[in-house]
Every structure is written in structure tokens, then in C-alpha cells.
Coordinates of C-alpha atoms in Angstrom, one line a residue:
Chain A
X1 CA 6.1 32.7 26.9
X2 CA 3.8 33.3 23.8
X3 CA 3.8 30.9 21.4
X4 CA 5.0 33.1 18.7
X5 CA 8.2 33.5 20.6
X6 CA 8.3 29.8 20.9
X7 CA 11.5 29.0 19.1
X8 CA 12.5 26.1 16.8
X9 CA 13.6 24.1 19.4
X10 CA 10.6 24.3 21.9
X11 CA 8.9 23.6 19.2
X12 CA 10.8 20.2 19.3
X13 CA 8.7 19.5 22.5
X14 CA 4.9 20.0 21.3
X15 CA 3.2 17.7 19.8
X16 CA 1.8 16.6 16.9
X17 CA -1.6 18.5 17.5
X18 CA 0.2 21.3 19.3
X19 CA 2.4 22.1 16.2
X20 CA -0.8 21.8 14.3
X21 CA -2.8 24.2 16.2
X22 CA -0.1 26.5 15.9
X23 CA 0.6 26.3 12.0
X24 CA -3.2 26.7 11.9
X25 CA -3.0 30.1 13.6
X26 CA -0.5 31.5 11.7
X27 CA 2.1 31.2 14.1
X28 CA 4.7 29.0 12.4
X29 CA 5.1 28.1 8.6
X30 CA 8.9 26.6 8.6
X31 CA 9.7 23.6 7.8
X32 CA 8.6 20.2 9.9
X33 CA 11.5 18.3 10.0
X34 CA 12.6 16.7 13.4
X35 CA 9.1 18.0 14.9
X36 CA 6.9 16.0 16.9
X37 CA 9.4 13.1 16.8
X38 CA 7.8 9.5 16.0
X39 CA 5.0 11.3 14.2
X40 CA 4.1 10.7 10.7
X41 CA 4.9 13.4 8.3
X42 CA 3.0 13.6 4.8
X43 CA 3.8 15.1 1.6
X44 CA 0.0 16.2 -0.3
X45 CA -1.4 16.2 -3.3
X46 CA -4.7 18.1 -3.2
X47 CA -6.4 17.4 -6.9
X48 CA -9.8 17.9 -8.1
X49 CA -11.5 14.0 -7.8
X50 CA -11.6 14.2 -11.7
X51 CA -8.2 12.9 -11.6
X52 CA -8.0 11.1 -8.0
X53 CA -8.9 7.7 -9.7
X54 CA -6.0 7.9 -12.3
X55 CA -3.5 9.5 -9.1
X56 CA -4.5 6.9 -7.4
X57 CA -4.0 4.2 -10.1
X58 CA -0.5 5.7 -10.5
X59 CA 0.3 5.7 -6.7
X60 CA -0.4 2.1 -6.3
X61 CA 2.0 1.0 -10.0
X62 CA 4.4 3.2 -8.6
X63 CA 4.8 2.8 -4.8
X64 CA 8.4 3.5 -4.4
X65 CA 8.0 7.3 -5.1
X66 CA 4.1 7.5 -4.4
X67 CA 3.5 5.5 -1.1
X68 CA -0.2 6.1 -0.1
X69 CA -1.0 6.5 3.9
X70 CA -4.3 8.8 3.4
X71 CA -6.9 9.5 1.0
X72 CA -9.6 12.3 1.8
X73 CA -13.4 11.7 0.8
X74 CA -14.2 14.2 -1.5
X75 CA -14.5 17.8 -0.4
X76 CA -13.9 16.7 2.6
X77 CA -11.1 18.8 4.2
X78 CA -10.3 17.0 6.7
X79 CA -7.7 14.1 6.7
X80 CA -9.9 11.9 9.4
X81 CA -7.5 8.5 9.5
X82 CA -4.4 10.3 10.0
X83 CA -5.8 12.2 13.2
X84 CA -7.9 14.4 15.0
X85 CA -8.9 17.5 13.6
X86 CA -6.7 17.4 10.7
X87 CA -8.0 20.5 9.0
X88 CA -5.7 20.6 5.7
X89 CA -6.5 23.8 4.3
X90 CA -4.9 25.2 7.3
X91 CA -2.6 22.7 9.1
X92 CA 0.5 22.5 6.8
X93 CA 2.9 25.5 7.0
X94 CA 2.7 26.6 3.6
X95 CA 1.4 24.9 0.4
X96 CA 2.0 25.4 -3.4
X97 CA -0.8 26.3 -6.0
X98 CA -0.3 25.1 -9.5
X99 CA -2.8 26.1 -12.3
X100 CA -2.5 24.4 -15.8
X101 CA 0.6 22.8 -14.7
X102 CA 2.2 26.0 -13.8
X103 CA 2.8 26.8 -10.7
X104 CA 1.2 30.2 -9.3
X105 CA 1.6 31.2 -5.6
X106 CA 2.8 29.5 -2.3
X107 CA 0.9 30.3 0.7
X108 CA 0.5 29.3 4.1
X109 CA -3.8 28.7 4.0
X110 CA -5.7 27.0 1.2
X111 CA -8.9 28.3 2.8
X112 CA -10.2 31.1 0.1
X113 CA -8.7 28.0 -2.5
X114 CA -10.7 25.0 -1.2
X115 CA -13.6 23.6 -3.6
X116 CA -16.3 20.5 -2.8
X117 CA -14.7 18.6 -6.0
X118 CA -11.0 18.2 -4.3
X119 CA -9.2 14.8 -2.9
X120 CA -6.3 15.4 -0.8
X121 CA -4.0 12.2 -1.0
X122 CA -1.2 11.8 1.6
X123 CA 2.1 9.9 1.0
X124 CA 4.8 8.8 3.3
X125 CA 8.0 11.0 3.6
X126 CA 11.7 10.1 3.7
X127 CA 12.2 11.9 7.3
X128 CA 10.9 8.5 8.8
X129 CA 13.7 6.2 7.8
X130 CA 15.9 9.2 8.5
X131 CA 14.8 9.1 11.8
X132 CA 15.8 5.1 12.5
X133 CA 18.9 5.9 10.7
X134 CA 19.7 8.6 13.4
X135 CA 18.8 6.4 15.8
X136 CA 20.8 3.2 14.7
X137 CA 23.8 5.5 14.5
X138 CA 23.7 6.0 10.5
X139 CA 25.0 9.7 9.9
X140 CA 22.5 11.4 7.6
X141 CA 24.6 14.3 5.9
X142 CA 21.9 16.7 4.9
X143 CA 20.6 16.9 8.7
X144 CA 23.9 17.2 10.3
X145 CA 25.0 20.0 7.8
X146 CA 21.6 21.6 8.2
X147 CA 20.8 21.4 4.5
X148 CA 17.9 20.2 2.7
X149 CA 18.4 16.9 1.1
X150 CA 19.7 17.3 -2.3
X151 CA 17.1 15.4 -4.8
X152 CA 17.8 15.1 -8.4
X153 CA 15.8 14.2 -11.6
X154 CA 16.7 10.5 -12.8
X155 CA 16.4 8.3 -16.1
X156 CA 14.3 6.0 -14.0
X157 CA 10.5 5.7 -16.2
X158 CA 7.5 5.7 -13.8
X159 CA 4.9 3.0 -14.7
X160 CA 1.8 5.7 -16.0
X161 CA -2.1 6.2 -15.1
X162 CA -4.4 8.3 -17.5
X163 CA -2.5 12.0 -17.7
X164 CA 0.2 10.5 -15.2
X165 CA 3.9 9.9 -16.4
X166 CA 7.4 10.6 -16.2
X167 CA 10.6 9.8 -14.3
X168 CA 11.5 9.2 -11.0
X169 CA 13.2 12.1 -8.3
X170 CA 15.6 10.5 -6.3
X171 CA 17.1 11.7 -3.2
X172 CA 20.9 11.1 -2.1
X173 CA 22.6 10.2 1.0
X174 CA 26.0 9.2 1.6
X175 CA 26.4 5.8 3.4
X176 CA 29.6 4.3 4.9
X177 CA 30.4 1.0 2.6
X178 CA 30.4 -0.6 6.1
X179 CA 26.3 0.6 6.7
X180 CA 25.3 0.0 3.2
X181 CA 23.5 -3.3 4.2
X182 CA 22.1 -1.7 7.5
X183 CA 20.9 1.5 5.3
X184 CA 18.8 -1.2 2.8
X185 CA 17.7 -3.2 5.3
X186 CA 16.5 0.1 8.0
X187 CA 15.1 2.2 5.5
X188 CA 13.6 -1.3 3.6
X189 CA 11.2 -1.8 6.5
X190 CA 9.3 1.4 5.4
X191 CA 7.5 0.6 2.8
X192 CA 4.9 3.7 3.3
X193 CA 8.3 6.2 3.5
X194 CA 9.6 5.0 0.0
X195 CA 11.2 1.7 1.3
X196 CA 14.7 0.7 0.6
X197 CA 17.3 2.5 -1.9
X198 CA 16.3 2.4 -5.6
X199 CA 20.0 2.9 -6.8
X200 CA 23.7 2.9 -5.3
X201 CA 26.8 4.2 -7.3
X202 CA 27.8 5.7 -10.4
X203 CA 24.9 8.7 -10.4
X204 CA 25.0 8.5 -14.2
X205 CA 23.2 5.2 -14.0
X206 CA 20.0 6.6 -13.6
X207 CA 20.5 9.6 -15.3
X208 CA 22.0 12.2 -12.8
X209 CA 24.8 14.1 -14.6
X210 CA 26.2 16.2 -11.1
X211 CA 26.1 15.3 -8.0
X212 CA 26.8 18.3 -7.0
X213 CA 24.3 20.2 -9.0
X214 CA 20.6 18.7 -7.7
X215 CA 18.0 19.9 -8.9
X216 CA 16.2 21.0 -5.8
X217 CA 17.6 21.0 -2.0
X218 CA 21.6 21.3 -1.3
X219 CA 24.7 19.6 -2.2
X220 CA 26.4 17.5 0.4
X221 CA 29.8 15.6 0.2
X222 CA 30.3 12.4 -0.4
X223 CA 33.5 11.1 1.9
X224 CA 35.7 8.7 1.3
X225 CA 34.5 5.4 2.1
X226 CA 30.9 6.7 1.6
X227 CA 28.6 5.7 -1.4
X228 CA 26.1 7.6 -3.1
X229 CA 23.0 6.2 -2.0
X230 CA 19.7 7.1 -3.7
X231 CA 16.1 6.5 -2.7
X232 CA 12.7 7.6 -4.6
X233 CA 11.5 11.3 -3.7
X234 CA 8.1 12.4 -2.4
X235 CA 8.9 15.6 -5.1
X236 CA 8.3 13.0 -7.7
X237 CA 4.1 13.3 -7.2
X238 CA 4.4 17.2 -7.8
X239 CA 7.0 16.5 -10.9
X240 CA 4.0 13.9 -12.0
X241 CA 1.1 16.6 -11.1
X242 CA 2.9 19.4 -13.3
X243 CA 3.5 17.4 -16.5
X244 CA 0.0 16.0 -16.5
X245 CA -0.8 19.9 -16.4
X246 CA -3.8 19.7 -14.3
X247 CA -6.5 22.8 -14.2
X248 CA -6.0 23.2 -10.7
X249 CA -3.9 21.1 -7.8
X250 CA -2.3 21.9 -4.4
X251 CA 0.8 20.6 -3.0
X252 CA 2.7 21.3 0.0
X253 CA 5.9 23.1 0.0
X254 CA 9.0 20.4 0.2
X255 CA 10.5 19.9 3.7
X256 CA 6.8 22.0 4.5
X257 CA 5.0 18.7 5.4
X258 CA 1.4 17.3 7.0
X259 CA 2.4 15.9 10.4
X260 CA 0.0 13.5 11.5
X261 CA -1.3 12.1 15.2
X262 CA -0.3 8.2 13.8
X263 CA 2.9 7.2 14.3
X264 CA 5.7 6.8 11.7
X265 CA 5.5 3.3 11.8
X266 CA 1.9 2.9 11.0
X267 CA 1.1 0.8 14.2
X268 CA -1.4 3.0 16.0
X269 CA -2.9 2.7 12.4
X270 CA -3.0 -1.1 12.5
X271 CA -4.1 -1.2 16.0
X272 CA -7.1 0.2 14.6
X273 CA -7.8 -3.5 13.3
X274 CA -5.9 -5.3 16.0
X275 CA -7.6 -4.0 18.8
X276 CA -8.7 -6.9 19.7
X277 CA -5.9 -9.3 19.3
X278 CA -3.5 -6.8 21.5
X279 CA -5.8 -7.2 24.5
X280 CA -4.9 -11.1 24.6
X281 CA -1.6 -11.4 22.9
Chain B
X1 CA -0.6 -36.7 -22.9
X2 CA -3.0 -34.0 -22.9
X3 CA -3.2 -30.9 -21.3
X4 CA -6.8 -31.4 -19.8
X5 CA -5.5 -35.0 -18.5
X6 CA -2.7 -33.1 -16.2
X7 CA -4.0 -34.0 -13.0
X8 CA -3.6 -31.7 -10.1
X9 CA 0.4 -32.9 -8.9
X10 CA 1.1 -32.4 -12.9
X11 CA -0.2 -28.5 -12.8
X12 CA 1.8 -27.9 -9.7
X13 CA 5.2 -28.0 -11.9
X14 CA 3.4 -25.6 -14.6
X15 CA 4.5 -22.1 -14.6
X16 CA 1.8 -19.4 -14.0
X17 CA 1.6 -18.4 -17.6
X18 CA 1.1 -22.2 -18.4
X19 CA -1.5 -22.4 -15.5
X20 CA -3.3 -18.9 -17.0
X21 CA -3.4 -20.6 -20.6
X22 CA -4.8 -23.8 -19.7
X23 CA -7.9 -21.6 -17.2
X24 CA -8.2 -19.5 -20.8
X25 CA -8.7 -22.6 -22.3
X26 CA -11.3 -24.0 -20.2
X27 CA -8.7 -27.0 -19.2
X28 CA -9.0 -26.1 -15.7
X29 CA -11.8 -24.8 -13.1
X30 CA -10.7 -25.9 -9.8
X31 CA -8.9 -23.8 -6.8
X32 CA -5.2 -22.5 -7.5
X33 CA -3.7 -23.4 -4.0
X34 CA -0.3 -24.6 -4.4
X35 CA -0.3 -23.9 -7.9
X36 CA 2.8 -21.7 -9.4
X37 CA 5.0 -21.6 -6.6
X38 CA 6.5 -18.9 -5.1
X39 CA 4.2 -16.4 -7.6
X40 CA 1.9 -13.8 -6.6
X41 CA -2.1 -14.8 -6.2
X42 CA -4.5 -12.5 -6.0
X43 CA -8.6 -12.1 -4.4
X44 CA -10.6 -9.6 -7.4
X45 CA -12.9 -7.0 -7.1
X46 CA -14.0 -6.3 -11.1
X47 CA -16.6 -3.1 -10.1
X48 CA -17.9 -0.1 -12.2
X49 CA -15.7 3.0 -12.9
X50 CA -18.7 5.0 -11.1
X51 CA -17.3 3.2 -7.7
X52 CA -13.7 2.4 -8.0
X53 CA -12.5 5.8 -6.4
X54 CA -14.3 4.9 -3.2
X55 CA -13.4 1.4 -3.2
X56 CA -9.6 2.0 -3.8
X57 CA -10.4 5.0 -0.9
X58 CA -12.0 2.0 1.4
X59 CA -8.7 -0.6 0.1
X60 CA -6.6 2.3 1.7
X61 CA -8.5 2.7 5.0
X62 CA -8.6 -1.4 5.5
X63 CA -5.3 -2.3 4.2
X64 CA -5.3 -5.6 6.5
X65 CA -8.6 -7.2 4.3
X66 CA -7.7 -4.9 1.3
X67 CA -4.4 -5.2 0.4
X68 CA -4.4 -3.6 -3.2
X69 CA -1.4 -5.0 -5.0
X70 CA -2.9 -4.0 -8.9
X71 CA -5.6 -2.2 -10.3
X72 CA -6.4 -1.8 -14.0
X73 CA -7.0 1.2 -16.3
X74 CA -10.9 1.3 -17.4
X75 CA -12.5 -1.1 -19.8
X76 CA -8.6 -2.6 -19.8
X77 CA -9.4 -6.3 -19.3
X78 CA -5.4 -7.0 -19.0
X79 CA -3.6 -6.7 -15.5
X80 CA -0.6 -5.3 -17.0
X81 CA 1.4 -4.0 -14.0
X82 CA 0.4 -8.1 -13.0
X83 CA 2.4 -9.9 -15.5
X84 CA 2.0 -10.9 -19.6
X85 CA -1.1 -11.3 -21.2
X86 CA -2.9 -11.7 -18.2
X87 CA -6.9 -11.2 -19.6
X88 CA -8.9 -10.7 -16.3
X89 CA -12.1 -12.0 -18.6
X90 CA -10.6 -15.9 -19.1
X91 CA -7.4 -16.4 -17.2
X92 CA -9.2 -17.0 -13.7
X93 CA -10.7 -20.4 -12.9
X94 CA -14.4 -19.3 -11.6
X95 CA -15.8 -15.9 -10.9
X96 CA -18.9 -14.6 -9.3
X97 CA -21.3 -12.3 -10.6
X98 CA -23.4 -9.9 -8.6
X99 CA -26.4 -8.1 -9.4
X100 CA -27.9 -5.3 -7.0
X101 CA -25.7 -6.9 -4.0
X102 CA -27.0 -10.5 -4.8
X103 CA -25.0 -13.2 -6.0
X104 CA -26.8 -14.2 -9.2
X105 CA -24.4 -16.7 -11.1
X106 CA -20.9 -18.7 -11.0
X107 CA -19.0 -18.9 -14.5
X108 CA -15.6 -19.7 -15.7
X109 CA -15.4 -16.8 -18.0
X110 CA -16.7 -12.8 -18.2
X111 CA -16.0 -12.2 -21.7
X112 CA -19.4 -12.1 -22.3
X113 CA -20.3 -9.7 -18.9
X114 CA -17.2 -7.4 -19.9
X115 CA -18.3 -3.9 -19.9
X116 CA -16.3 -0.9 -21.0
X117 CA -16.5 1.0 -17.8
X118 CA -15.0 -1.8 -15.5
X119 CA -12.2 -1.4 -13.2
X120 CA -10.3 -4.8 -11.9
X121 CA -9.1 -4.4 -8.1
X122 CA -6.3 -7.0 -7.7
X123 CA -5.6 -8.0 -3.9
X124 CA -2.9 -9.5 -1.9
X125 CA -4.4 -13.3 -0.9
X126 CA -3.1 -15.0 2.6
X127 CA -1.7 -18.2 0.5
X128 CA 1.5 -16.3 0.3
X129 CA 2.2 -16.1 4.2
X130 CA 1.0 -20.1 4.6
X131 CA 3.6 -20.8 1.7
X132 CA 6.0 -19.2 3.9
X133 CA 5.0 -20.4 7.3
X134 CA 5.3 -24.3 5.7
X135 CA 8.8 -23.3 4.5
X136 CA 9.4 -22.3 8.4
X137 CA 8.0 -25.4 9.7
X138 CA 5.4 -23.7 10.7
X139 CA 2.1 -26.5 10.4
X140 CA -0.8 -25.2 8.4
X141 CA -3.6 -27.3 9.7
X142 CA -6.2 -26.9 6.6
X143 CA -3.8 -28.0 4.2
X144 CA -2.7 -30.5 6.1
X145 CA -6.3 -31.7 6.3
X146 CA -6.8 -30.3 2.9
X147 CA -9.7 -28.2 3.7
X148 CA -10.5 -24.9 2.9
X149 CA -9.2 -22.1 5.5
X150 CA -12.4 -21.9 8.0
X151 CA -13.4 -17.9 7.5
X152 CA -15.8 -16.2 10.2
X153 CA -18.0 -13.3 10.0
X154 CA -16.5 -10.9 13.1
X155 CA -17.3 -7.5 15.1
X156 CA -14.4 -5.8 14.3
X157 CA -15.9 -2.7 11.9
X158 CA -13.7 -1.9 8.6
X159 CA -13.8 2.2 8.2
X160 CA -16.2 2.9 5.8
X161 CA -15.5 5.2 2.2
X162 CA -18.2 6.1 0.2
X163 CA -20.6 3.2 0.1
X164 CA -18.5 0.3 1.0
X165 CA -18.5 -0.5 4.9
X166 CA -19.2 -3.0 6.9
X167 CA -16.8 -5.6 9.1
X168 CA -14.0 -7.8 8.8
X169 CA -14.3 -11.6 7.9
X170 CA -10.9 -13.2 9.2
X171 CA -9.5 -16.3 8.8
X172 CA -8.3 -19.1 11.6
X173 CA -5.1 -21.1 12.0
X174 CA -4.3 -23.1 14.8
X175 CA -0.6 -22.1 16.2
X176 CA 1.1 -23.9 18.4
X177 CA 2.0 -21.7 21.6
X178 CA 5.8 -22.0 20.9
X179 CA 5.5 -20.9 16.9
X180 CA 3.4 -17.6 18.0
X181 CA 5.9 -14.7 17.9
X182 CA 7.3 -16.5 14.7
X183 CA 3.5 -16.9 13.0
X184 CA 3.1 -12.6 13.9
X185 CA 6.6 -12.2 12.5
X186 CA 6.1 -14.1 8.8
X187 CA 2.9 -13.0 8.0
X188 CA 3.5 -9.3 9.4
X189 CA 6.1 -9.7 6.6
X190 CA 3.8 -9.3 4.0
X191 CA 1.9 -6.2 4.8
X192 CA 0.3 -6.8 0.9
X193 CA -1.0 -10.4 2.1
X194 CA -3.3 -9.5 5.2
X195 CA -0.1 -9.3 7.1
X196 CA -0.2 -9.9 10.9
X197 CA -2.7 -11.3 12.5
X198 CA -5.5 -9.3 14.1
X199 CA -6.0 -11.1 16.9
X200 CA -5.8 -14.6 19.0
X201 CA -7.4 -16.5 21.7
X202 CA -10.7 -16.3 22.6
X203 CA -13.0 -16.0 19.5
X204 CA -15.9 -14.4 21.1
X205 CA -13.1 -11.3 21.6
X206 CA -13.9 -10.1 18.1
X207 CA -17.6 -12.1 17.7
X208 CA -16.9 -15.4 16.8
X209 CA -19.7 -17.5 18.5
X210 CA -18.6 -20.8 17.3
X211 CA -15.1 -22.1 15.6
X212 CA -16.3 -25.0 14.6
X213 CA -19.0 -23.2 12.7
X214 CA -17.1 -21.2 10.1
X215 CA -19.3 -19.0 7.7
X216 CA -17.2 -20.3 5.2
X217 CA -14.8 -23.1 4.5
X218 CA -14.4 -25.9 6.5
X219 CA -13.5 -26.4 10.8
X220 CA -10.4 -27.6 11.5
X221 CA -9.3 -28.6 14.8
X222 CA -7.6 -26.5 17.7
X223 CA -5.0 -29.0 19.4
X224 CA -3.8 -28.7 22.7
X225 CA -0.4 -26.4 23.1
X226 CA -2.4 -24.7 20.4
X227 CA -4.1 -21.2 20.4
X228 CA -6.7 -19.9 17.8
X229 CA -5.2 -17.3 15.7
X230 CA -6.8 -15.3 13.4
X231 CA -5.9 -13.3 10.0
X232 CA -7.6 -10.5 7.6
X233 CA -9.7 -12.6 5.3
X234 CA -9.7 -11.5 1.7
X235 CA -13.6 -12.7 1.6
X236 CA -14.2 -9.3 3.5
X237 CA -14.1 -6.8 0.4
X238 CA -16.4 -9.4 -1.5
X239 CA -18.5 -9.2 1.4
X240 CA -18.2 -5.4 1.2
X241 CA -19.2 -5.5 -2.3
X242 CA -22.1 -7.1 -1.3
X243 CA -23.5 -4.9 1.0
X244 CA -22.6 -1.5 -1.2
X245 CA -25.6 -3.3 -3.2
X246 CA -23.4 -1.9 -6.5
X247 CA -26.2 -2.5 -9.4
X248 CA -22.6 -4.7 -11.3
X249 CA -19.5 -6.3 -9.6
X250 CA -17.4 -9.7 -10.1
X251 CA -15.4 -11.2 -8.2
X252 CA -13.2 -14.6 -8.0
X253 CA -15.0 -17.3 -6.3
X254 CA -13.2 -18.2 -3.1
X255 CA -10.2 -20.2 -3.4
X256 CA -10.2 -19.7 -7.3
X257 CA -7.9 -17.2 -7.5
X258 CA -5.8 -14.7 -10.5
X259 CA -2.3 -16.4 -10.6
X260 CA 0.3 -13.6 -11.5
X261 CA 3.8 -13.4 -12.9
X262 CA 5.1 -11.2 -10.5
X263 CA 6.7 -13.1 -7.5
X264 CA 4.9 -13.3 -4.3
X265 CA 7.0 -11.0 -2.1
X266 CA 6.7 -8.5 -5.1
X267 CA 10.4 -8.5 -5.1
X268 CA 10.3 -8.4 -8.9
X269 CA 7.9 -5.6 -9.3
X270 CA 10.2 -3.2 -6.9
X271 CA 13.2 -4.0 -9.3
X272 CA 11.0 -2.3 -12.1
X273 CA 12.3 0.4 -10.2
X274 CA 15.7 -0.9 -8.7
X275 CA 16.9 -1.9 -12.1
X276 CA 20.0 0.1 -12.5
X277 CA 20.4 -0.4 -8.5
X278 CA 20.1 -3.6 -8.7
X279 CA 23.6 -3.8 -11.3
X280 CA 25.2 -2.1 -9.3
X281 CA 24.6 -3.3 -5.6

């Protein structure tokens, strides 16, 4: 079988660098969730390095939505602690191009786009604490209704950087009152994936009117005995990145994300300084 | 009775404001361990604008020595994501100045030195896992002897960024073989505090010749039913510093640290964005 024909679930079985390759040849530009499981999966911001200090300035005050796991050299397009041969201006199924703060065109190379000046920054993505809730049996609504997780614009302020301000997105996922504690707790112990919940309850308490009107993904229901939980969005950098109306930036498409060789959990990553110790522990 | 006749046990009870006003002051010069309880302390890096993108870049490779837990706008002498009034020129008992990578003076205030185009790097500092370790019964055999933490020059190479490279310095505490798994647990904990350790056992594993001849700080003791364990050192990035040979830089001297308001599990700076959470939880 050709790997065009490869469907969505062989695609399951590749890994990281196989899905990759393939993404690089033009053969698959969908969306990433539930690929090369354990993996790490990256939302992007690809801004000229005019503006990498202040991004990165506002990353660090504002960790919750903005959690750091990669930072290019400059003009350098390739994401080199992340993995091997992480070419990103061709290995992320489809990217959006924003000009003055608008945004122009989504495509599925950056190639003719790249310049010497740009910094690509990679943060941590939500589908790694979805993944240990699926595995410690919490039901995530969004993935078994095959929807995209609804994510809505909040009252919550974001501590700014130079051109960098605004509010929080927030994501929402119905938790069993009985899981509440488990969901904090899980999802808590990913600090690089936006950590615990920033919010439970009454939406209008940070500033969403609908629940069932988000302002990008799907609606899901909220059962009885479930809770609206919310937790900061990766969406909230390229909210950020639009206000601050920069000349020129790249983002990924949402759902669209960077799937890296470390693992989810960042250990591989600090086995790079523990190499040592892990021979004789 | 005065505030410059409060002996050491007498600042203990002072909050970190108070602490902060009397360093300002010129009341107080010596090392902040124990001081402020349960509040954030922090290892500085006070470099030109020119290199601060490549240092945060280098912060974000080494996370382990580098844990970056503020960073301040340029020219902005106040830590404001920190705490109150903190003014990074007085409110820090002794600083180093470097010139051309050399260590050319010691003083107890930068006012003078402060330049419009400096950027302050604050970073996580390993007395908030030894706080928690003595609240587990965990032994902390330097403070117990009350020496300063014995710090090592090792083999283990940092990944470089720009011009900053060079290896880790760790630190050494003596566990006993029954409190392992509970030392890795406490300090992994604190991912913004050097974390887990890097390694243990055998010092020549990661170049240690000698533990009883520390680069810096003083030998302690390794007691039978005891194994040599070994920690990120924040002395690594001034090391780092050194080496870039940056024509400017300031740091903290060792052991003389930034006291912050924010809480040393940075519990208190998440709930800037839990707060309506928080209500409601």
C-alpha cells in the first residue's frame, strides 16, 4: 500500500518521524491528534526575532496559556531539541500566515515564506493531558463525539510583554463531580501542556456568555453530574500574535500541530541532563 | 531596638518585603538562607538587551541549571511579575560584576552600574527543595553543618544557544539509601528549582575527581547508608556568563540571593490566573 492510501488509522501506527516525513511530502495535512501516541505535539509561533525577546518575555509571565518546550536559533528552520530533522517549514500539516495582524492564507509549506530573521517558538498542547485522562478512564467529550474541543474567549487579563497583551482562550471539558479532583491533579502534572484547570463553574465567571456558542472548535454537552471545566488554550498565542499586529508571523493551524520525537512527558528531554545519573540509579 | 541590631534568628521572622527594605537600606549584606520562609528565592543573571534572547534561548535548552521563573522588561530595574517594589539595583544583599567574562568587583548595590539596556534573568534556586526535604525529615547535611552546599565543576555539557555554552556545575547532598526515591520525588517536584537530581553515586560518572574538593562551598561528609547525590547548580548560568565573555553582566553572589513575594511553589503566581477558578473550586 502507498502511503497516500495510508488511512487515518494506519496512520495511528507510524511514528513520530514517519508521520513527519509524510506531512513533509505532501501526503497528509489533517489534523494530529491521537498520532504517534506518547509524542509531544506543539502549537508554533514563527515571528520575526524582532519580537522573540518580548514573546518570550510574555511566555514566561504567562505560562498557563504560553508553556515554552522549544525555541529555534534564528533563521534556523530547524527545531533541533525537539528531534531529528525537524524541518518546520515543511513538517506541520498546514500553517496560517498573518500579515499586519490580519490573517492572509493557510497553507501546508512555509518554504517560499521562510526568512533568516524568523524564531519559531513551540508550546505544549492540551492533547497531552487528554491523553492521561483517556488513560485514567476520564471521558474527554470532544474526542469521543469526534469534535474539536470547543475554546472560548474569557475575561481572564494576560500579564503583557512589549506589543503583547490581552485575555486568556480557555478550553472546556466536562468532568464528572466525582473526577474533578483526579482531572486537577492529572492534567496539573503538565505544567509544559497548560497544567491544571484555570476555572470550574459558572462560565460567566471568566467572561464566557454561551457555552454553547465557542468561539472556535464545537459545542459539546455538559451531562448531569458533569461540570464545566476550563483550562488555558494554546489559541491564546495566535489571539496575542494578532492584536500585537505584527508585520509578518506564522502559526500552525489549530488541531494542525508540530509532533515532536520527545515524549509528552518531557523525560527523554531531561534524560538529556540525567544521563548520567540513570546509568547508576 | 534597631533594625541593623536584628541579628540573624530576628530576620528569620521578617517578611520578605521587610527583609528586601532592610538589604535597600544597607542593614543587611549576608546570605538569605532561611530567611522568609516558604517565599520564592531566586539566582540572577542582569545581562545586556544585545544577549538576553540567546540567554532566555540557552534558560530553555538547560531548564535543570536555568530554571527561569522571571525576567524583566528592558532598563526596568523592578521585578514586577516577582512581587512589590522589588528594585533589582538595592534589594539584593551582594552582587557580582563582570567585565569581558572576568569577575572585576563585589558590591551591595548596582544603582550606580544600572544601564538602560539591561535585562534581569530571575531563576529558580535549590533552597526551595532543601526547605521541603527538612519538612519531610529528609537531613540536609550542609545546613546541618551550616556550610555552604559543596558545588562541583562536572562533564555533563549544557546545549549551547548563541554564545552561552559550556557544562553543568551541580550540587551534592548526601541521602541516606532509604530516603532516595523520596529525595527524586520532592525535588522532581519543583521542575522551577533544579528539580530532580541528575545523577548519584560515583562522582567520577559525570567528572567529579574529588568530593571533598568542591569548586565551591564547603565538603561535607558522605556517611555510611549514605549515597552521594547530586542536583543542577544554579552557579552554572553564572559560570555560563563567564565564559560568553559578555563585555557587561551582574549577577548575585552565591548564597546572597533576590527574596520574592511570590511563594516558593509559585502557587500564588498561577492563581493570577486561577482567580475566578479559585472562588469557585
Amino acid at each position: 500500500m502507498s502511503s497516500n492510501q495510508a488511512n487515518y488509522q494506519d496512520r495511528r501506527a507510524l511514528s513520530a518521524r514517519q508521520v513527519r516525513m509524510e506531512i513533509r511530502e505532501g501526503l497528509y495535512d489533517r489534523h494530529t491528534a491521537g498520532l504517534a501516541a506518547g509524542k509531544l505535539q506543539c502549537n508554533l509561533a514563527i515571528i520575526p526575532e524582532a519580537f522573540a525577546l518580548d514573546f518570550l518575555r510574555f511566555c514566561q509571565r504567562n505560562p498557563k496559556p504560553c508553556p515554552v518546550v522549544g525555541v529555534s536559533d534564528t533563521g534556523d528552520p530547524f527545531m533541533r531539541t525537539l528531534g531529528d530533522d525537524i524541518d518546520i517549514r515543511s513538517d506541520v500539516p498546514r500553517y496560517r500566515v498573518f500579515r499586519d495582524g490580519a490573517f492572509t492564507e493557510e497553507v501546508t509549506d512555509i518554504s517560499a515564506l521562510w526568512r533568516d530573521d524568523l524564531v519559531t517558538v513551540a508550546l505544549g498542547c492540551s492533547f497531552t493531558f487528554e491523553n492521561a485522562f483517556i488513560a485514567n478512564d476520564i471521558p474527554v467529550r470532544h474526542i469521543e463525539q469526534d469534535k474539536t474541543v470547543p475554546m472560548y474567549k474569557t475575561n481572564v487579563a494576560l500579564t503583557p510583554a512589549g506589543v503583547f497583551s490581552g485575555e486568556m482562550v480557555a478550553t472546556m471539558r466536562p468532568i464528572h463531580k466525582d473526577r474533578i479532583e483526579d482531572a486537577f491533579q492529572i492534567s496539573g502534572a503538565f505544567p509544559h501542556a497548560h497544567g491544571a484547570p484555570i476555572a470550574m463553574g459558572a462560565p460567566g465567571d471568566i467572561g464566557i456568555r454561551d457555552l454553547d456558542a465557542p468561539d472556535w472548535g464545537d459545542p459539546v454537552p455538559v451531562r448531569e453530574d458533569e461540570i464545566p471545566v476550563y483550562w488555558a488554550c494554546g489559541v491564546t498565542p495566535q489571539n496575542v500574535l494578532m492584536n500585537a499586529r505584527l508585520p509578518f508571523c506564522i502559526t500552525h493551524a489549530p488541531g494542525h500541530m508540530l509532533i515532536a520525537d520527545v515524549s509528552e512527558t518531557l523525560e527523554d528531554q531531561a534524560i538529556n541532563q540525567t544521563q548520567h545519573g540513570e546509568k547508576h540509579a
